[in-house]
Coordinates of C-alpha atoms and ligand atoms in Angstrom, one line a residue:
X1 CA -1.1 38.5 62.3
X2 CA -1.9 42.1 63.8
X3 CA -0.2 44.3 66.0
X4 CA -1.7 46.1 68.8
X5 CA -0.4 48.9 71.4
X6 CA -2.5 49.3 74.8
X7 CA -2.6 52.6 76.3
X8 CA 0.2 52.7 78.2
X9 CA 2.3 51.9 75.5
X10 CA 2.7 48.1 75.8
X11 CA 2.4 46.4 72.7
X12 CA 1.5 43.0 71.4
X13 CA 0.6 40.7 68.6
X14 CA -2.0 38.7 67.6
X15 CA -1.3 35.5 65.5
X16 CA -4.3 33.9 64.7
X17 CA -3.1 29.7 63.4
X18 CA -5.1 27.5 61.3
X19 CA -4.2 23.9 60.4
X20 CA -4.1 23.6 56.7
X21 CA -2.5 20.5 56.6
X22 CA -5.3 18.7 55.0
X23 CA -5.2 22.0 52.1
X24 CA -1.8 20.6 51.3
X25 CA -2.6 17.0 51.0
X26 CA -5.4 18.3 48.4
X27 CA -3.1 20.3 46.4
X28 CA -1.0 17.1 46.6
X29 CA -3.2 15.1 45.1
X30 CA -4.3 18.0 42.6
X31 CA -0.9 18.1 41.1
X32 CA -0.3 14.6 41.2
X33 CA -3.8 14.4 39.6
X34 CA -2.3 17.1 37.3
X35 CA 0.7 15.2 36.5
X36 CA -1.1 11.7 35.7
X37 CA -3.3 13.6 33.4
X38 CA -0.1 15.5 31.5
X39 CA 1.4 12.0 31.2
X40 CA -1.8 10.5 29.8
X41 CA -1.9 13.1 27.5
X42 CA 1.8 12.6 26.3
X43 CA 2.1 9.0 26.5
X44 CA 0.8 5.8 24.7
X45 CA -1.6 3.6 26.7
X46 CA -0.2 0.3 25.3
X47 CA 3.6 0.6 25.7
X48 CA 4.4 3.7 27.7
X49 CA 5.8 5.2 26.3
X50 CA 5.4 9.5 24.5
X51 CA 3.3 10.0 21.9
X52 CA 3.4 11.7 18.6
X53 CA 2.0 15.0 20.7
X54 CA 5.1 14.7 23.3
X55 CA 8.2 13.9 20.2
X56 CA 6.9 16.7 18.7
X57 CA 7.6 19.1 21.5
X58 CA 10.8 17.2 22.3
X59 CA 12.3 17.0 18.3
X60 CA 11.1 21.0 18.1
X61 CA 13.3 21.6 21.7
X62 CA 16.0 19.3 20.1
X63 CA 16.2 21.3 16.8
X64 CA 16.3 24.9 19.0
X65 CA 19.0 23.5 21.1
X66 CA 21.0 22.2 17.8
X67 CA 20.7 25.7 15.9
X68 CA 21.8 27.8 18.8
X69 CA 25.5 24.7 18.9
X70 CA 27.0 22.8 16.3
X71 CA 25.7 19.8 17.5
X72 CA 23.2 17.6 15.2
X73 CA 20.2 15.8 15.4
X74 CA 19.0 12.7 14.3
X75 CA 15.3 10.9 13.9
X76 CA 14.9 7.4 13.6
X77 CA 12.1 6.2 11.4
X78 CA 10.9 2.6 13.0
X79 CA 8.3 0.2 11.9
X80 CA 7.8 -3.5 12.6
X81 CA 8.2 -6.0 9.7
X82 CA 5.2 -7.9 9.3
X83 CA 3.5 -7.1 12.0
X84 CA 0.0 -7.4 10.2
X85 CA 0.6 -11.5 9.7
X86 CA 1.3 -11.5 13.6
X87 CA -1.9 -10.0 14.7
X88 CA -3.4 -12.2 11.7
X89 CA -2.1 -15.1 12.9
X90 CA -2.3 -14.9 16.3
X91 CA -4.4 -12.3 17.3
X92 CA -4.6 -8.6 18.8
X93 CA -2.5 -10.2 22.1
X94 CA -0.3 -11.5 20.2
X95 CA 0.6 -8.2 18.4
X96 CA 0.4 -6.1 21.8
X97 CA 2.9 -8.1 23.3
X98 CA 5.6 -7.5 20.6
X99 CA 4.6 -4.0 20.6
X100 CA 5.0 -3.7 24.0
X101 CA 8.5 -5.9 23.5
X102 CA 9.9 -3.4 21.1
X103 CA 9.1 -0.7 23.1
X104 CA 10.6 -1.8 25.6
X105 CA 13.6 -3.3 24.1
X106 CA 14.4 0.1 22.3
X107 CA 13.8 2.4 25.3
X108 CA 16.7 0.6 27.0
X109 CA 19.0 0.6 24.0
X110 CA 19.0 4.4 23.5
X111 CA 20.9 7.0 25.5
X112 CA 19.5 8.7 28.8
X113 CA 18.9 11.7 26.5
X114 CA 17.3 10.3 24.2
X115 CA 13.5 10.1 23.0
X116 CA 10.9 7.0 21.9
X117 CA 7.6 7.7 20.7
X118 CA 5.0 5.1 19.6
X119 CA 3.4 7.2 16.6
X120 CA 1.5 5.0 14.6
X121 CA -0.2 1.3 15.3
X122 CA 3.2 -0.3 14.5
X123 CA 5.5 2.4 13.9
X124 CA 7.9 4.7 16.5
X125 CA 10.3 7.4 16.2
X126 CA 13.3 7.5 17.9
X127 CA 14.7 11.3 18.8
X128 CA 18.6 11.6 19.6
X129 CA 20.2 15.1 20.3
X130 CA 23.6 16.5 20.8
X131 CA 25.1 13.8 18.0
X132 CA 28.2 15.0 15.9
X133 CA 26.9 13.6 12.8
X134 CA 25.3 10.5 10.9
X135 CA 27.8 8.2 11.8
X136 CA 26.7 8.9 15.7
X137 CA 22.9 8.2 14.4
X138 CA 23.8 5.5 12.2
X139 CA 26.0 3.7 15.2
X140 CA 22.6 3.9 17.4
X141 CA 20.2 3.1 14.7
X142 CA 22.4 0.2 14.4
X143 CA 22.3 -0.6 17.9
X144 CA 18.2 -0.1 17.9
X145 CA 17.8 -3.2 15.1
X146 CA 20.5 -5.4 17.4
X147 CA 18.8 -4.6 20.6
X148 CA 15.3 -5.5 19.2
X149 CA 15.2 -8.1 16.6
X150 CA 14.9 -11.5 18.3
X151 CA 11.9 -13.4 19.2
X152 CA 9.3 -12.4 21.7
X153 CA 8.2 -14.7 24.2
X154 CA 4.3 -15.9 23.8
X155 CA 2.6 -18.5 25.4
X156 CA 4.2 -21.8 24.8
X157 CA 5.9 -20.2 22.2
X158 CA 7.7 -17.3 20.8
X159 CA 6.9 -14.7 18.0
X160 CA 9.1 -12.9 15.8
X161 CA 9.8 -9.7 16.0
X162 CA 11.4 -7.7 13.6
X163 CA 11.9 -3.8 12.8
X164 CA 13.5 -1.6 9.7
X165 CA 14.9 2.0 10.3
X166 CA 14.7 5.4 8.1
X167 CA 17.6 7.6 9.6
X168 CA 17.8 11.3 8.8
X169 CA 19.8 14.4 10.2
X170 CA 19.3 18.0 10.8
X171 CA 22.2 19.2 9.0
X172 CA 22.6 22.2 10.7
X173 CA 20.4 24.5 7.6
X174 CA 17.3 24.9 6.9
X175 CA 15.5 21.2 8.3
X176 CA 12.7 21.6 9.8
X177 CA 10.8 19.3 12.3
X178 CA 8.3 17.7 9.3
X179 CA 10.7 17.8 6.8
X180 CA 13.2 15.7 9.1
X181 CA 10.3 13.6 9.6
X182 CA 9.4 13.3 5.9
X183 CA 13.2 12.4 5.2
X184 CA 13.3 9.5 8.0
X185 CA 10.0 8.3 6.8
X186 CA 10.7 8.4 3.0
X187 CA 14.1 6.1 4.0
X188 CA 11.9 3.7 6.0
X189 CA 9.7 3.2 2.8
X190 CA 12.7 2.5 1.1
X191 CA 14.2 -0.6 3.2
X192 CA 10.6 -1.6 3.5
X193 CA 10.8 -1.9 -0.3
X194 CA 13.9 -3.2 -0.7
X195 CA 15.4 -5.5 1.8
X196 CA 13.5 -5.1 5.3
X197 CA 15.0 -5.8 8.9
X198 CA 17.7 -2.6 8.1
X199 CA 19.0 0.6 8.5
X200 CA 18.7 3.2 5.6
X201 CA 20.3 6.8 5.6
X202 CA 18.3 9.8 3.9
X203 CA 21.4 10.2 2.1
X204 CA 22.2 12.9 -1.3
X205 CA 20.8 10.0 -3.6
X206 CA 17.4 9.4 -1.5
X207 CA 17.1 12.9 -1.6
X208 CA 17.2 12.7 -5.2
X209 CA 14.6 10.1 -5.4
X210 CA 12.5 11.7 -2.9
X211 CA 12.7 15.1 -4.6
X212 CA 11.9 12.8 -7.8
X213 CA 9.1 11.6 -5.9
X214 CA 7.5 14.8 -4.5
X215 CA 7.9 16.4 -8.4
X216 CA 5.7 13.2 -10.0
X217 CA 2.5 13.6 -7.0
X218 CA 2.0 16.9 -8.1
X219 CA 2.6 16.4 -11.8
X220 CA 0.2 12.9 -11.5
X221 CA -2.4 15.0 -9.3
X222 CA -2.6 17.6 -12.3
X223 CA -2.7 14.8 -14.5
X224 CA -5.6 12.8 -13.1
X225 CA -7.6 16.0 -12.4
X226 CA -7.1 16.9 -16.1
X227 CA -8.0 13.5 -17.1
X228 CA -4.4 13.3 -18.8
X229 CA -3.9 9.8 -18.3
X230 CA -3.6 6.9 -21.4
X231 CA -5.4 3.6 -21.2
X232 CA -3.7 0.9 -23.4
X233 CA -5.7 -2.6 -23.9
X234 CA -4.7 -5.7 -24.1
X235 CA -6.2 -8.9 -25.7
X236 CA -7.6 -12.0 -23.8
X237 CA -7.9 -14.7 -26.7
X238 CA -9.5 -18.2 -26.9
X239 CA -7.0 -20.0 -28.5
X240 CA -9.9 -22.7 -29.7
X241 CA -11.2 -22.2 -31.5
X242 CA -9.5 -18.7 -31.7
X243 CA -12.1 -15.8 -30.9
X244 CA -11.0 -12.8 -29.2
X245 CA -13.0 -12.5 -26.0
X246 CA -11.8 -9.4 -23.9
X247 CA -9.7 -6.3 -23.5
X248 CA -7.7 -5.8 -20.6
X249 CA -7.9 -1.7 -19.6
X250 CA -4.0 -0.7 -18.5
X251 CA -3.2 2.2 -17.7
X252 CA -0.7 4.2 -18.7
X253 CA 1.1 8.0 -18.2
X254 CA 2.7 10.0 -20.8
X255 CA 5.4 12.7 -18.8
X256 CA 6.5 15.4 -20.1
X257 CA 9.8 15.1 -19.3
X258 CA 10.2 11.7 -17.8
X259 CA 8.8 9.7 -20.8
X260 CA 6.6 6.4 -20.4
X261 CA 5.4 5.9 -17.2
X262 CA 4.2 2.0 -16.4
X263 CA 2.2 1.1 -14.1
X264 CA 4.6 -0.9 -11.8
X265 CA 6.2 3.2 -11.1
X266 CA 2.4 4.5 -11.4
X267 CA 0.2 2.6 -8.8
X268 CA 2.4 3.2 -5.9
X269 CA 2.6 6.6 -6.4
X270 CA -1.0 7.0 -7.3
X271 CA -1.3 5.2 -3.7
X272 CA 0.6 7.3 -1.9
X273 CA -1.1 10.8 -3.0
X274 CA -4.9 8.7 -2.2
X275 CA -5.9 9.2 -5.7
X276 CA -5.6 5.1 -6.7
X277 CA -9.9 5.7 -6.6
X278 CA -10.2 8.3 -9.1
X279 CA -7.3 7.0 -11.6
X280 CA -9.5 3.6 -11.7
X281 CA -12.8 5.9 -12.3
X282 CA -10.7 6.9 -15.6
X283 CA -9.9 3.6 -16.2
X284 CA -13.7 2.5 -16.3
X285 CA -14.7 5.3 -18.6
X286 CA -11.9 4.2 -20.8
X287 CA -12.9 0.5 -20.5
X288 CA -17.0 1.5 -21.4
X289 CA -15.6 3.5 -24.0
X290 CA -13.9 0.8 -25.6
X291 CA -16.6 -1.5 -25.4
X292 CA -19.1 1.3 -27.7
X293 CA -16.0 1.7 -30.3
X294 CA -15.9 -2.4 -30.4
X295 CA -19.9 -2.8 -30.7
X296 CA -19.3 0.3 -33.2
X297 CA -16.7 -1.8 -35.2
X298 CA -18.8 -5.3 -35.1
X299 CA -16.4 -6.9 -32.7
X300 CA -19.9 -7.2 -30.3
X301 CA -18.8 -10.2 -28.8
X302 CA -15.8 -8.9 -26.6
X303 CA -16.1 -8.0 -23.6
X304 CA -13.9 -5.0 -21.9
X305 CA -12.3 -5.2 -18.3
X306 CA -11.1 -2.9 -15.7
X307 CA -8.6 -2.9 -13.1
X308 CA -10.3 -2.3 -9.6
X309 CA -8.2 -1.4 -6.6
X310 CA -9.3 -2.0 -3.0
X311 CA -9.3 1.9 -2.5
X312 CA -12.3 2.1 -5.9
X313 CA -14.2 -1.1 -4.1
X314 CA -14.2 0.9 -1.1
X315 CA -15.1 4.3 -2.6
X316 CA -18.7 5.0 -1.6
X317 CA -19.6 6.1 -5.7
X318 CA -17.7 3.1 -7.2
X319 CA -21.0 1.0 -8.4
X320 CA -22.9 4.2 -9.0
X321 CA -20.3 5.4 -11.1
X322 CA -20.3 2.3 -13.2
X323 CA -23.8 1.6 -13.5
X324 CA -24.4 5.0 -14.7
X325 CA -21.3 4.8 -17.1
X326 CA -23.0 1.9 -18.7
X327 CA -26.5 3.2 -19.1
X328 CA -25.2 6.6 -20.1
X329 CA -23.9 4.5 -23.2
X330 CA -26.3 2.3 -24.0
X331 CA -24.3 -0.7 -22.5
X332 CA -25.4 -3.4 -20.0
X333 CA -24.1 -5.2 -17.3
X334 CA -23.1 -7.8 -19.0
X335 CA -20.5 -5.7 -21.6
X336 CA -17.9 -5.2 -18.6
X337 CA -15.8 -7.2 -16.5
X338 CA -14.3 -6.8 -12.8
X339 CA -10.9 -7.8 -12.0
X340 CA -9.6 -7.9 -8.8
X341 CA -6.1 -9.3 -7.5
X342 CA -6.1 -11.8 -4.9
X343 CA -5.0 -9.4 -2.1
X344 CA -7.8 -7.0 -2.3
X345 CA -10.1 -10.4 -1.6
X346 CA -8.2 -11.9 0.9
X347 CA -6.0 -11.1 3.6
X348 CA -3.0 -13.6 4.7
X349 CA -4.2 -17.1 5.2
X350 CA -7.7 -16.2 3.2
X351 CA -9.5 -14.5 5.4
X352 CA -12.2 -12.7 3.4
X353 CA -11.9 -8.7 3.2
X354 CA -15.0 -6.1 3.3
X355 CA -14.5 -5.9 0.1
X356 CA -16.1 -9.3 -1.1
X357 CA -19.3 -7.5 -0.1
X358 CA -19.1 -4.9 -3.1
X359 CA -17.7 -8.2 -5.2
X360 CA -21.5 -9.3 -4.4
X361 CA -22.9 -6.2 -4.9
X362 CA -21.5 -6.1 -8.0
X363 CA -22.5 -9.6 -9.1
X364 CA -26.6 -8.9 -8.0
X365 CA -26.5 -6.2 -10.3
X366 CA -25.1 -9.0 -13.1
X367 CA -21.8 -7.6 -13.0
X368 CA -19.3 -10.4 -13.3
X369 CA -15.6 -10.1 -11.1
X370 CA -12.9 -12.1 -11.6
X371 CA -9.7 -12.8 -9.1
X372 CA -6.7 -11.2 -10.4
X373 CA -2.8 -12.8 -10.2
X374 CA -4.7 -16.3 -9.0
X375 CA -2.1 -18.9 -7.3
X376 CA 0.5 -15.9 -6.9
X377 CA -0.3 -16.2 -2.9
X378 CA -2.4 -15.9 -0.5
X379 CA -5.5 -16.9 -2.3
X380 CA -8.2 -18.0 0.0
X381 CA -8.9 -21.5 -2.1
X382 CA -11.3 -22.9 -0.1
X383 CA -13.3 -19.8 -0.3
X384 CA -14.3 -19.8 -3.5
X385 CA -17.0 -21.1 -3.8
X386 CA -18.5 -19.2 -1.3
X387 CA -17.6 -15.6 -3.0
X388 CA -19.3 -14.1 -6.1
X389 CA -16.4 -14.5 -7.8
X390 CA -17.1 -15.5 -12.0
X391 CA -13.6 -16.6 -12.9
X392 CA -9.9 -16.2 -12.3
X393 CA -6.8 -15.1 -13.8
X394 CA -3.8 -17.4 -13.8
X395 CA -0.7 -15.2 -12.7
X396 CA 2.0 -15.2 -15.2
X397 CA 4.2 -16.6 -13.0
X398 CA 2.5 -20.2 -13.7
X399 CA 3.2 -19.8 -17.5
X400 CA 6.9 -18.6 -16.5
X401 CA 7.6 -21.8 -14.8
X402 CA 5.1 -24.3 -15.9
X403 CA 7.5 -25.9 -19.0
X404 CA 10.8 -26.5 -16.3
X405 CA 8.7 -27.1 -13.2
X406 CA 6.4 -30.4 -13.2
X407 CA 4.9 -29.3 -9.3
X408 CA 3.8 -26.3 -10.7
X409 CA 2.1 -28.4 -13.7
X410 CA 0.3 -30.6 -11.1
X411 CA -0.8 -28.0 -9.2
X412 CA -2.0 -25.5 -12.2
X413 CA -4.1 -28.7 -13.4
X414 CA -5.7 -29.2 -10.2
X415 CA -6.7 -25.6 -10.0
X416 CA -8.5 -25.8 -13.7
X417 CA -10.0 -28.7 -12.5
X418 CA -11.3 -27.0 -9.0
X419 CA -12.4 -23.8 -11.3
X420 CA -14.3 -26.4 -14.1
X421 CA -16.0 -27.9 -10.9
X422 CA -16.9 -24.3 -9.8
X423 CA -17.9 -23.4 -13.2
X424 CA -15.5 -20.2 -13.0
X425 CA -13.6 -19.1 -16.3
X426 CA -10.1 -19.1 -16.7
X427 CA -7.2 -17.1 -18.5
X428 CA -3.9 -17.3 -17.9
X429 CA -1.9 -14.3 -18.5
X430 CA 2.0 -14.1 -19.3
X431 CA 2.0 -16.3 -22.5
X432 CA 5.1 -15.3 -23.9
X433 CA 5.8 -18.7 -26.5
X434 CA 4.2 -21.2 -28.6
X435 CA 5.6 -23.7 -26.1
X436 CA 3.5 -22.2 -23.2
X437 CA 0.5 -21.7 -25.0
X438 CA 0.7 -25.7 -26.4
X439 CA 1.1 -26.6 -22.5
X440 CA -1.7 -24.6 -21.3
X441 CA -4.0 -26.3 -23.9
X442 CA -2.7 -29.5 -22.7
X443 CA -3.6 -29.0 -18.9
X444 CA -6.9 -27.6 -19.9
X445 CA -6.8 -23.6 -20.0
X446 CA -7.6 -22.3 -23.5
X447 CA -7.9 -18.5 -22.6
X448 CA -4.8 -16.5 -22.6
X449 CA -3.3 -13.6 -22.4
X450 CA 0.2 -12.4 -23.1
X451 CA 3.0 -10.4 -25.7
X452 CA 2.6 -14.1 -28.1
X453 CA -0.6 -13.1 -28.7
X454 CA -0.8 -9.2 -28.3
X455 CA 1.1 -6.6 -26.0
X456 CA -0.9 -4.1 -24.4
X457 CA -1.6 -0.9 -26.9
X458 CA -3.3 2.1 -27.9
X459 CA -7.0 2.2 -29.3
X460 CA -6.0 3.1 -32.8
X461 CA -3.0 0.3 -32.9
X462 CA -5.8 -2.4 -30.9
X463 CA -8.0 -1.4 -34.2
X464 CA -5.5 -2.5 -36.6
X465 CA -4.4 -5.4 -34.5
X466 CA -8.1 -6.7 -34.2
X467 CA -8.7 -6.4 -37.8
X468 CA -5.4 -8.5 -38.9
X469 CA -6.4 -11.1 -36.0
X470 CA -9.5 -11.8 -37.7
X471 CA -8.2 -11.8 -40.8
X472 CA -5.7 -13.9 -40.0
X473 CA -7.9 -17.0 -38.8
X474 CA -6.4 -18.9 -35.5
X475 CA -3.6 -20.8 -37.0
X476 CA -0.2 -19.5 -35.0
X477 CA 1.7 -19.9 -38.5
X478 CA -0.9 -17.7 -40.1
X479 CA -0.8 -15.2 -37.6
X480 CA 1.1 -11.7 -39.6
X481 CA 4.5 -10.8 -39.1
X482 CA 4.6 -8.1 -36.8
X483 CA 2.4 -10.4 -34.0
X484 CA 4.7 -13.3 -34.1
X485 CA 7.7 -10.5 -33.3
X486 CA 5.8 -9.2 -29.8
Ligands
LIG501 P1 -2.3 -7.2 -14.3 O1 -3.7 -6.8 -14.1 O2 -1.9 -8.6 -13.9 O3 -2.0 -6.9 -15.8 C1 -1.1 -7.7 -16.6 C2 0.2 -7.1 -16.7 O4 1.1 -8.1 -17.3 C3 0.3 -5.9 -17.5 O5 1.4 -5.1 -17.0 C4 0.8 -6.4 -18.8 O6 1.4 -5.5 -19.6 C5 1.7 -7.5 -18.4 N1 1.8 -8.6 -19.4 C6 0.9 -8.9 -20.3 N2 1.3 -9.9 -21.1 C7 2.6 -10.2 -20.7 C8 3.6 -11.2 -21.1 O7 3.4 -12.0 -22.0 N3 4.7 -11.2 -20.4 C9 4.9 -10.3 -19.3 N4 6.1 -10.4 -18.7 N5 4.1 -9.4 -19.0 C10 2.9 -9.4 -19.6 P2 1.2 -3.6 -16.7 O8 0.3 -3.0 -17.8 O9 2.5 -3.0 -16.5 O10 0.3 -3.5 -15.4 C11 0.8 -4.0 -14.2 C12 -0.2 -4.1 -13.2 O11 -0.7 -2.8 -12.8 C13 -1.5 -4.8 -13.6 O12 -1.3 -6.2 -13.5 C14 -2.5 -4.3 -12.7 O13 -2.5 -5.0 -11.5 C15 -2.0 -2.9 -12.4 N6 -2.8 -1.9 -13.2 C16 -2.7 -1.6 -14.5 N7 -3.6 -0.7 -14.9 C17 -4.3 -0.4 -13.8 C18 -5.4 0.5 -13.5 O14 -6.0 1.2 -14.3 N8 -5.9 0.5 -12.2 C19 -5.3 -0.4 -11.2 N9 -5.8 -0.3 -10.0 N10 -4.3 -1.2 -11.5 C20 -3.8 -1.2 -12.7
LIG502 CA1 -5.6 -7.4 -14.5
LIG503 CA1 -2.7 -10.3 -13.4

């Protein structure tokens, strides 16, 4: 607009108009545009709903809001119970659809203020502000596992869907946003472990553990780097006509202050920090090791064996490492043996894993692998014969119940007869009594492992131990004193 005056004094203005009405449509459609984008940005494509990006912003607004009041807040740890065997089982669909189930299902169940992220393939976390304390998280948490466990509908069917909840609470200190994350995930793992399809409270006690916890990574980190770790062995026998055929590498950790640390405690936490790999590199120097001191001591004849996890099968140096192990001392590929537990091979309902193509790798260079904790699962039978696996190892659960139960009699003499057929060899581990061992022989296995005939131990005690074996002949009543006690 301008104003003008004409000589004689009048005035006017000028307004010069423009229709911008299609400028406002575009900006329209710009911040719309602008909006779909933020949301796509925040939210998960499947279900919906935020994404780990969008509870982050909302737990670090919740936690500002909470130190400035004396209100509290809570984060719910979430993760579906076996969701793995549903998409297994029936298929990627399959699993979307519960997915999308739970999602749904717990975005209803909380409070308007409240938050649900999907921040993992099967895990969410659940934000709740302005809560008075954990029995205001706990009541929802509570209210989450009611509202979502149930079947989900699919196809003809239905599926199940079940979920288990880590709860933790900003208690009004020093919390921050990862460590309350780290607290409600630390309580998930622990009612994974123990008793899925719950709630579990990051309480003074799991703080305990988890402080327990964080203390042992970094003492078995140093350990591993400074190769501080034992290796104990333990003899696989031939109970006819009595030779002594292999050595079993187990590991074992020696802590300062905590004492004996098996392997049971070990692996998972080895697991946790990623450095299951390197611990089993150790393990196979300490196995090839062995198997020099044997040749060294004229036991030639037995063989040494390593545990291999699925993280060392996958680890892009793991046959490098062990053929250059064994040429660096003098050994071939026959000296060593693989084992491998059932679960590394196959998944649920024996599908075959990636990893039965290092298992074949392995075996081209004439290394041999055997299947670890056989019949404890989800051994894929019928694929046997197709895999380049050498032999198996009973799971000591057969020798636990093979005397009361006759099924699991039947069954353990159909499997040596499959393996005979197969030509694979067989131990069974967890002979604990003459009793078992005369049963075994009866249904066919000789080879065996287990406290009657030797507990895991030490290179120098293993030495002794080999020595009186031999000494000793085969006969059980001939076998010295202090075996007969293990
Ligand atoms: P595994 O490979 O099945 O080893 C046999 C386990 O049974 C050993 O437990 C052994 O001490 C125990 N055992 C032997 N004889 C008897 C018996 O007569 N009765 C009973 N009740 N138990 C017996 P350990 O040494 O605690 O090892 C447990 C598991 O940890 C092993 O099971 C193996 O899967 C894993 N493991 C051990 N060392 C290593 C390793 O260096 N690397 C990896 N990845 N896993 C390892
Ligand atoms: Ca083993
Ligand atoms: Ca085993």
């Amino acid at each position: 607009m301008s104003l003008h005056r004409e000589p004689d004094g009048t005035r006017y203005s000028v307004l010069v108009c423009r229709d911008v009405t299609s400028n406002i449509e575009k900006e329209r459609q710009l911040e719309a545009t602008t909006r779909q984008l933020e949301h796509i940005a925040s939210h998960d494509d499947l279900t919906g709903v935020p994404n780990r990006a969008e509870m982050s912003r909302f737990l670090d607004a919740a936690l500002e809001t909470a130190r400035k009041t004396d209100r509290r807040v809570g984060v719910l740890h979430i993760d579906l119970d076996e969701f793995k065997q549903i998409n297994d089982t029936h298929g990627h669909p399959a699993g979307d659809a519960v997915l999308k189930a739970t999602a749904e299902r717990l975005r209803r169940a909380l409070r308007k203020e409240d938050l649900v992220a999907r921040v993992g393939g099967d895990e969410f976390v659940v934000i709740c502000g302005n809560l008075t304390g954990l029995n205001d998280l706990r009541e929802i948490g509570g209210a989450l596992l009611d509202a979502v466990n149930g079947p989900v509908k699919w196809q003809n069917g239905s599926l199940g869907c079940q979920i288990s909840v880590g709860a933790a609470l900003y208690d009004g200190q020093s919390t921050s946003a990862e460590d309350l994350l780290l607290q409600s995930d630390f309580a998930l793992y622990e009612v994974k472990r123990k008793r899925r399809g719950r709630l579990a409270t990051y309480d003074a006690e799991l703080h305990r553990k988890h402080a327990r916890t964080t203390d042992l990574q970094a003492d078995l980190l140093k350990a591993i780097r400074n190769k501080d770790l034992s290796f104990y062995f333990q003899p696989v026998v031939a109970q006819q006509p009595g030779l002594v055929r292999g050595m079993e590498t187990l590991v074992r950790w020696h802590h300062p202050t905590d004492g004996l640390i098996t392997p049971d405690e070990l692996i998972p936490l080895a697991q946790s920090i990623n450095v299951i790999a390197e611990l089993d590199m150790l393990a196979i120097d300490a196995a090839l090791d062995l198997k020099v001191k044997l040749n060294e001591w004229g036991y030639d004849s037995i063989l040494t064996s390593f545990n291999a996890s699925s993280e060392l099968l996958a680890h892009p140096d793991f046959c490098d490492r062990l053929l250059s192990g064994l040429s660096f001392r003098d050994l071939t590929t026959d000296d060593i043996i693989v084992e491998v537990i059932e679960s590394v091979v196959f998944e649920s309902h024996g599908v075959a894993t990636p990893f039965v193509k290092t298992i074949s790798d392995l075996d081209n260079f004439g290394i041999f692998t055997v299947l670890d904790d056989f019949g404890s699962g989800n051994a894929g039978i019928a694929q046997l014969a197709k895999l380049a696996i050498r032999g198996v190892k009973f799971d000591k659960s057969i020798c636990l119940s093979i005397l009361e139960d006759p099924t699991v009699a039947i069954v353990y003499k159909t499997l040596i007869g499959l393996c005979n057929e197969l030509d694979l060899r067989m131990v069974t581990e967890g002979v604990e009594t003459q009793e078992q061992a005369e049963r075994l022989r009866e249904l066919g296995c000789t080879n065996m492992q287990g406290y009657l005939l030797g507990k895991p131990m030490p290179e120098d005690a293993l030495r002794r131990w080999l020595d009186d074996y031999t000494a000793s002949a085969i006969a059980p009543e001939e076998r010295p004193r202090y075996l007969k006690a293990n």
